């Protein structure tokens, strides 16, 4: 019943969008107006929600939009059809569109029910927290960080979820299916309109959805899970509208100003969704106008004025929505008014900080990552081309004309010079727009530096370039088919058709691989097959329990739904769980279902690829799991604590008592209830926790005369992250209250953001205390400093800073070598590791030793670059010139030839260091 209600809501939005398209935008092609209807409705809903959310709940924003569209539907009359009728689709072209829609629907529906991508689950808590607390968007795993990125899809889903009982997963399922159909038809009809070719429209939709092949994405078909489907659907809408304005300026006078104004408004609202692509589409509009003005000088002044006004208006509207453009506008205003930043160290990646620098220091180069998904075209992962794939490296800056960047793309980009020459020769406005889209997207990240985080998000621009070049290639293919049909000789016609078929198939290999993988996955079990073949969607909670990769059980659902019913809009939960990528997905789902925020995670270290989920524990969590102490968790701002065991009262609960002084209030933990039968969760309510703000050391913190002397601090090579080490503090005078320890990086190589090293919070009473410390996650040179507060509000800096370096990787590299690798059988053997130094080797905890099998055939590690074949630990001292024997096993037999066994070592949680061979 609720599904039907959401469908009705989408139809109302589409109805209002249809009226705007026909009456305001002068879209007289009924089919195109219907394809534009839902995207226009969704853009307007996102814009209204963004502007009204500070004052209205999301359901109020949705109701306001529905009332507005109902009024538009009743008041605005559909105009009579004017102008020329676009060429109709032939039976074969309709069949091609039907195949495109059917294949895309099958893939999206199957992936939705088999398993969403990890990116979806990482963002899932945002959509649920928006329902409960509204804007601004807060990081679900770091509650003190406000996000400035592209989260309009989450806002849209959270708003629409009001129609299906606040179930954002169900709203995502239904909305994506309707949007997918609209997107395919929109692109096909927009291309048909601006190219005046039905064949180009049909093949354009096919190429855009299946033949882009940039990185792991085959096309728009598999771009639905992170919001790109919505982004590129609106991009296609705006490209069509801007080209239509250029056509009208070139052929028809006077201009229809309502069309220009509405297009400007829609473009401005698009900036709420994706600012970078707004700049991209506006640049295409400006370049297209310049091309027309060069050939039609009589309209140049008017068209350039219209273009400038439309671009300026779009940017002004977009700035009102905040986000990246709003941030850039505020930065510019600060520079003009000479207002300094309050804390330059907090221009952090975690808050999506963006800057613009042109020309960039590394001109005509982009900073590649180490994720193979964003390094190699999906076409290279097929059996035909896998042998030609080069080795994966650590990334870094590479020329956009070099092999490292080109192998990220496929034929549409490789053949772009030829297709661009075709567009210029044919003077095709549609070809110009797709070519400009590809060129501008390809060169922008190579010319402009957008700051550390945006600089690493090169894949967004590369995929947009691939979309532009794929659309341009579709126009060329349609033109070649036109020429092939006109060949008089049947033999030559067959040769031409065969060559075109092979060429199209070569572009389709990436999508074919993805579709084939879905079929294989569905065949693994009857349950998976039932999910894929069932035409609609199951109960959300039953589906969540059936997803094995999420590892959810009934007690998880009971806990999450109970927390969802709690009245606070900002519940911060510390939950005990294993800190692995698999458990992180489970944590994200529980956060989303409960509408809570987590505080037990650490920001991803610099040695992990950009975009890695923050699954690792922070220092407070590491210490708490070794020795429970309530101030550690209270210092993270948590107001709920979920434990897998009943916490010791003598260490935790008895501590939670008010002192006699009213100005000094200790944190408290009160047991609430348990969840589950045999394996339980214990839930505690925390009071008097400290809010963890953006500044670890408040600017107003005063200097104290008290001094701390620390003893027992481990050496730089004798401690590791993931372990807790006891130290003793001696104070120059007795203190009672909160004590925070924080590690200040002392080298420029480390991130200046002090949020990367969360403070450790303790309660101190007296003149001496024994506490536990854990080094920072990122290795380097640090200074350990202290701040103190009685009430948790006014802080004092204590004297007694100490040097606290952490250099375990350097210790491994200096001491360990692989002396011998022995293969006893195809699946096991042993390794001899030697300490080549004259000093004993011990790194302060369990040394993690991993082995990897390099395959010459795959040109990669057999189990992937992120996962070793096996792992073991060694927790003893290796004497000078001593040796240890490490047994290794593999799940699969080693190849007979063409392989290499590599060994690495690391801290329990740390960067892998390849152990060099001694032979």
mmCIF file of C-alpha atoms in Angstrom, residues 348-547:
data_model
loop_
_atom_site.group_PDB
_atom_site.id
_atom_site.type_symbol
_atom_site.label_atom_id
_atom_site.label_comp_id
_atom_site.label_asym_id
_atom_site.label_seq_id
_atom_site.Cartn_x
_atom_site.Cartn_y
_atom_site.Cartn_z
ATOM 1 C CA UNK A 348 40.409 19.450 6.209
ATOM 2 C CA UNK A 349 39.546 16.703 3.774
ATOM 3 C CA UNK A 350 36.936 15.457 6.203
ATOM 4 C CA UNK A 351 34.828 18.580 5.774
ATOM 5 C CA UNK A 352 35.066 18.428 1.974
ATOM 6 C CA UNK A 353 37.187 21.571 1.885
ATOM 7 C CA UNK A 354 37.471 22.912 -1.672
ATOM 8 C CA UNK A 355 39.743 25.531 -3.180
ATOM 9 C CA UNK A 356 40.432 26.598 -6.760
ATOM 10 C CA UNK A 357 43.923 27.142 -8.137
ATOM 11 C CA UNK A 358 44.601 27.792 -11.833
ATOM 12 C CA UNK A 359 46.857 26.799 -13.416
ATOM 13 C CA UNK A 360 47.634 23.873 -11.166
ATOM 14 C CA UNK A 361 51.152 23.034 -10.105
ATOM 15 C CA UNK A 362 51.097 19.639 -11.847
ATOM 16 C CA UNK A 363 49.856 20.969 -15.168
ATOM 17 C CA UNK A 364 48.151 18.522 -17.550
ATOM 18 C CA UNK A 365 48.348 15.768 -14.945
ATOM 19 C CA UNK A 366 45.892 14.190 -12.528
ATOM 20 C CA UNK A 367 46.573 12.442 -9.231
ATOM 21 C CA UNK A 368 45.695 8.792 -9.678
ATOM 22 C CA UNK A 369 44.762 6.557 -6.778
ATOM 23 C CA UNK A 370 45.613 2.911 -6.135
ATOM 24 C CA UNK A 371 42.108 1.471 -6.491
ATOM 25 C CA UNK A 372 41.992 -0.766 -9.603
ATOM 26 C CA UNK A 373 38.306 0.132 -10.027
ATOM 27 C CA UNK A 374 39.398 3.695 -10.779
ATOM 28 C CA UNK A 375 42.564 2.793 -12.693
ATOM 29 C CA UNK A 376 41.608 0.247 -15.349
ATOM 30 C CA UNK A 377 38.727 0.245 -17.802
ATOM 31 C CA UNK A 378 36.262 -2.545 -17.130
ATOM 32 C CA UNK A 379 36.826 -3.728 -20.694
ATOM 33 C CA UNK A 380 40.390 -4.678 -19.714
ATOM 34 C CA UNK A 381 39.055 -7.066 -17.048
ATOM 35 C CA UNK A 382 37.458 -9.288 -19.679
ATOM 36 C CA UNK A 383 39.058 -12.480 -20.963
ATOM 37 C CA UNK A 384 39.855 -10.869 -24.327
ATOM 38 C CA UNK A 385 41.934 -7.991 -22.980
ATOM 39 C CA UNK A 386 43.084 -9.045 -19.493
ATOM 40 C CA UNK A 387 46.538 -10.059 -20.729
ATOM 41 C CA UNK A 388 47.186 -6.532 -22.010
ATOM 42 C CA UNK A 389 46.446 -4.841 -18.697
ATOM 43 C CA UNK A 390 49.596 -3.257 -17.187
ATOM 44 C CA UNK A 391 50.674 -3.566 -13.576
ATOM 45 C CA UNK A 392 48.906 -1.600 -10.860
ATOM 46 C CA UNK A 393 51.112 0.929 -9.077
ATOM 47 C CA UNK A 394 50.585 3.302 -6.161
ATOM 48 C CA UNK A 395 49.230 6.060 -8.378
ATOM 49 C CA UNK A 396 50.357 9.642 -8.053
ATOM 50 C CA UNK A 397 50.414 12.396 -10.658
ATOM 51 C CA UNK A 398 50.360 11.182 -14.262
ATOM 52 C CA UNK A 399 50.019 12.990 -17.576
ATOM 53 C CA UNK A 400 46.538 12.876 -19.077
ATOM 54 C CA UNK A 401 48.178 11.864 -22.356
ATOM 55 C CA UNK A 402 50.108 8.991 -20.766
ATOM 56 C CA UNK A 403 49.280 5.305 -20.705
ATOM 57 C CA UNK A 404 48.347 5.313 -17.001
ATOM 58 C CA UNK A 405 45.426 7.651 -17.651
ATOM 59 C CA UNK A 406 44.437 6.301 -21.057
ATOM 60 C CA UNK A 407 43.967 2.737 -19.772
ATOM 61 C CA UNK A 408 41.323 4.136 -17.466
ATOM 62 C CA UNK A 409 39.285 4.742 -20.638
ATOM 63 C CA UNK A 410 38.237 2.682 -23.636
ATOM 64 C CA UNK A 411 37.447 3.135 -27.337
ATOM 65 C CA UNK A 412 35.167 6.214 -27.013
ATOM 66 C CA UNK A 413 38.030 8.242 -25.506
ATOM 67 C CA UNK A 414 40.807 6.623 -27.518
ATOM 68 C CA UNK A 415 39.016 7.454 -30.776
ATOM 69 C CA UNK A 416 37.893 10.915 -29.621
ATOM 70 C CA UNK A 417 40.192 12.794 -32.065
ATOM 71 C CA UNK A 418 38.483 11.013 -34.980
ATOM 72 C CA UNK A 419 34.948 11.506 -33.689
ATOM 73 C CA UNK A 420 35.677 15.164 -32.910
ATOM 74 C CA UNK A 421 36.933 15.615 -36.468
ATOM 75 C CA UNK A 422 33.664 14.068 -37.694
ATOM 76 C CA UNK A 423 31.624 16.538 -35.584
ATOM 77 C CA UNK A 424 33.586 19.508 -36.953
ATOM 78 C CA UNK A 425 33.271 18.290 -40.535
ATOM 79 C CA UNK A 426 29.524 17.688 -40.211
ATOM 80 C CA UNK A 427 28.957 20.879 -38.188
ATOM 81 C CA UNK A 428 26.797 18.827 -35.858
ATOM 82 C CA UNK A 429 25.562 20.825 -32.869
ATOM 83 C CA UNK A 430 24.810 17.581 -31.037
ATOM 84 C CA UNK A 431 28.334 16.397 -31.817
ATOM 85 C CA UNK A 432 29.745 19.719 -30.626
ATOM 86 C CA UNK A 433 27.951 19.445 -27.281
ATOM 87 C CA UNK A 434 29.047 15.859 -26.611
ATOM 88 C CA UNK A 435 32.573 16.667 -27.759
ATOM 89 C CA UNK A 436 32.721 19.746 -25.546
ATOM 90 C CA UNK A 437 31.368 17.730 -22.628
ATOM 91 C CA UNK A 438 34.125 15.168 -23.072
ATOM 92 C CA UNK A 439 36.940 17.651 -23.694
ATOM 93 C CA UNK A 440 36.080 20.011 -20.843
ATOM 94 C CA UNK A 441 35.629 17.143 -18.385
ATOM 95 C CA UNK A 442 38.891 15.527 -19.516
ATOM 96 C CA UNK A 443 41.020 18.666 -19.284
ATOM 97 C CA UNK A 444 39.470 20.423 -16.253
ATOM 98 C CA UNK A 445 41.128 18.303 -13.507
ATOM 99 C CA UNK A 446 44.410 18.548 -15.420
ATOM 100 C CA UNK A 447 44.322 22.350 -15.485
ATOM 101 C CA UNK A 448 42.619 23.313 -12.200
ATOM 102 C CA UNK A 449 43.538 22.242 -8.662
ATOM 103 C CA UNK A 450 40.406 21.950 -6.503
ATOM 104 C CA UNK A 451 42.107 21.122 -3.222
ATOM 105 C CA UNK A 452 43.331 17.849 -1.678
ATOM 106 C CA UNK A 453 40.052 15.923 -1.645
ATOM 107 C CA UNK A 454 38.589 17.142 -4.941
ATOM 108 C CA UNK A 455 42.001 16.590 -6.534
ATOM 109 C CA UNK A 456 41.740 12.927 -5.582
ATOM 110 C CA UNK A 457 38.215 12.652 -7.004
ATOM 111 C CA UNK A 458 39.532 12.558 -10.561
ATOM 112 C CA UNK A 459 37.267 9.640 -11.452
ATOM 113 C CA UNK A 460 34.204 11.895 -11.391
ATOM 114 C CA UNK A 461 35.689 13.987 -14.204
ATOM 115 C CA UNK A 462 37.051 11.022 -16.148
ATOM 116 C CA UNK A 463 33.656 9.317 -16.162
ATOM 117 C CA UNK A 464 31.976 12.515 -17.370
ATOM 118 C CA UNK A 465 34.554 12.698 -20.162
ATOM 119 C CA UNK A 466 33.787 9.102 -21.069
ATOM 120 C CA UNK A 467 30.061 9.886 -21.186
ATOM 121 C CA UNK A 468 30.670 12.804 -23.539
ATOM 122 C CA UNK A 469 32.908 10.822 -25.868
ATOM 123 C CA UNK A 470 30.545 7.808 -25.796
ATOM 124 C CA UNK A 471 27.655 10.041 -26.863
ATOM 125 C CA UNK A 472 29.791 11.456 -29.658
ATOM 126 C CA UNK A 473 30.752 7.953 -30.791
ATOM 127 C CA UNK A 474 27.078 6.970 -30.877
ATOM 128 C CA UNK A 475 26.428 9.802 -33.336
ATOM 129 C CA UNK A 476 29.264 8.552 -35.548
ATOM 130 C CA UNK A 477 27.972 4.966 -35.389
ATOM 131 C CA UNK A 478 24.475 6.140 -36.350
ATOM 132 C CA UNK A 479 25.940 8.076 -39.266
ATOM 133 C CA UNK A 480 27.961 5.042 -40.405
ATOM 134 C CA UNK A 481 24.837 2.887 -40.265
ATOM 135 C CA UNK A 482 23.063 5.468 -42.422
ATOM 136 C CA UNK A 483 25.880 5.232 -44.960
ATOM 137 C CA UNK A 484 25.917 1.427 -44.790
ATOM 138 C CA UNK A 485 22.206 1.216 -45.580
ATOM 139 C CA UNK A 486 22.777 3.318 -48.684
ATOM 140 C CA UNK A 487 25.386 0.967 -50.138
ATOM 141 C CA UNK A 488 24.040 -0.553 -53.325
ATOM 142 C CA UNK A 489 26.132 -3.713 -53.208
ATOM 143 C CA UNK A 490 24.723 -6.358 -50.877
ATOM 144 C CA UNK A 491 28.206 -7.735 -50.256
ATOM 145 C CA UNK A 492 29.679 -4.407 -49.232
ATOM 146 C CA UNK A 493 26.617 -3.759 -47.083
ATOM 147 C CA UNK A 494 27.211 -7.030 -45.221
ATOM 148 C CA UNK A 495 30.878 -6.193 -44.744
ATOM 149 C CA UNK A 496 29.961 -2.760 -43.358
ATOM 150 C CA UNK A 497 27.335 -4.223 -41.026
ATOM 151 C CA UNK A 498 29.752 -6.908 -39.800
ATOM 152 C CA UNK A 499 32.467 -4.342 -39.088
ATOM 153 C CA UNK A 500 30.007 -2.133 -37.218
ATOM 154 C CA UNK A 501 28.721 -5.112 -35.231
ATOM 155 C CA UNK A 502 32.257 -6.047 -34.151
ATOM 156 C CA UNK A 503 32.999 -2.439 -33.241
ATOM 157 C CA UNK A 504 29.817 -2.102 -31.167
ATOM 158 C CA UNK A 505 30.487 -5.459 -29.487
ATOM 159 C CA UNK A 506 33.997 -4.287 -28.546
ATOM 160 C CA UNK A 507 32.420 -1.304 -26.788
ATOM 161 C CA UNK A 508 29.808 -3.509 -25.110
ATOM 162 C CA UNK A 509 32.264 -5.936 -23.453
ATOM 163 C CA UNK A 510 32.286 -4.124 -20.094
ATOM 164 C CA UNK A 511 28.505 -4.141 -19.782
ATOM 165 C CA UNK A 512 28.371 -7.748 -20.984
ATOM 166 C CA UNK A 513 30.749 -8.726 -18.184
ATOM 167 C CA UNK A 514 28.590 -7.022 -15.560
ATOM 168 C CA UNK A 515 25.380 -8.592 -16.870
ATOM 169 C CA UNK A 516 27.058 -11.991 -17.006
ATOM 170 C CA UNK A 517 28.282 -11.616 -13.416
ATOM 171 C CA UNK A 518 24.725 -10.917 -12.271
ATOM 172 C CA UNK A 519 23.464 -14.066 -13.994
ATOM 173 C CA UNK A 520 26.265 -16.127 -12.429
ATOM 174 C CA UNK A 521 25.504 -14.678 -8.989
ATOM 175 C CA UNK A 522 21.808 -15.480 -9.388
ATOM 176 C CA UNK A 523 22.632 -19.093 -10.255
ATOM 177 C CA UNK A 524 24.618 -19.682 -7.068
ATOM 178 C CA UNK A 525 21.524 -20.314 -4.938
ATOM 179 C CA UNK A 526 17.776 -20.564 -5.250
ATOM 180 C CA UNK A 527 17.424 -17.650 -2.820
ATOM 181 C CA UNK A 528 19.528 -15.387 -5.059
ATOM 182 C CA UNK A 529 17.595 -16.512 -8.139
ATOM 183 C CA UNK A 530 14.293 -15.755 -6.421
ATOM 184 C CA UNK A 531 15.501 -12.245 -5.563
ATOM 185 C CA UNK A 532 16.470 -11.520 -9.164
ATOM 186 C CA UNK A 533 13.370 -13.011 -10.792
ATOM 187 C CA UNK A 534 10.778 -11.579 -8.386
ATOM 188 C CA UNK A 535 9.282 -8.554 -10.200
ATOM 189 C CA UNK A 536 8.818 -6.346 -7.122
ATOM 190 C CA UNK A 537 10.497 -5.744 -3.788
ATOM 191 C CA UNK A 538 10.312 -7.825 -0.582
ATOM 192 C CA UNK A 539 9.820 -6.615 2.966
ATOM 193 C CA UNK A 540 12.810 -4.429 3.768
ATOM 194 C CA UNK A 541 13.675 -5.956 7.146
ATOM 195 C CA UNK A 542 13.411 -9.539 5.889
ATOM 196 C CA UNK A 543 15.592 -8.571 2.943
ATOM 197 C CA UNK A 544 18.217 -7.039 5.238
ATOM 198 C CA UNK A 545 18.360 -10.240 7.298
ATOM 199 C CA UNK A 546 18.785 -12.286 4.109
ATOM 200 C CA UNK A 547 21.838 -10.281 2.930
#
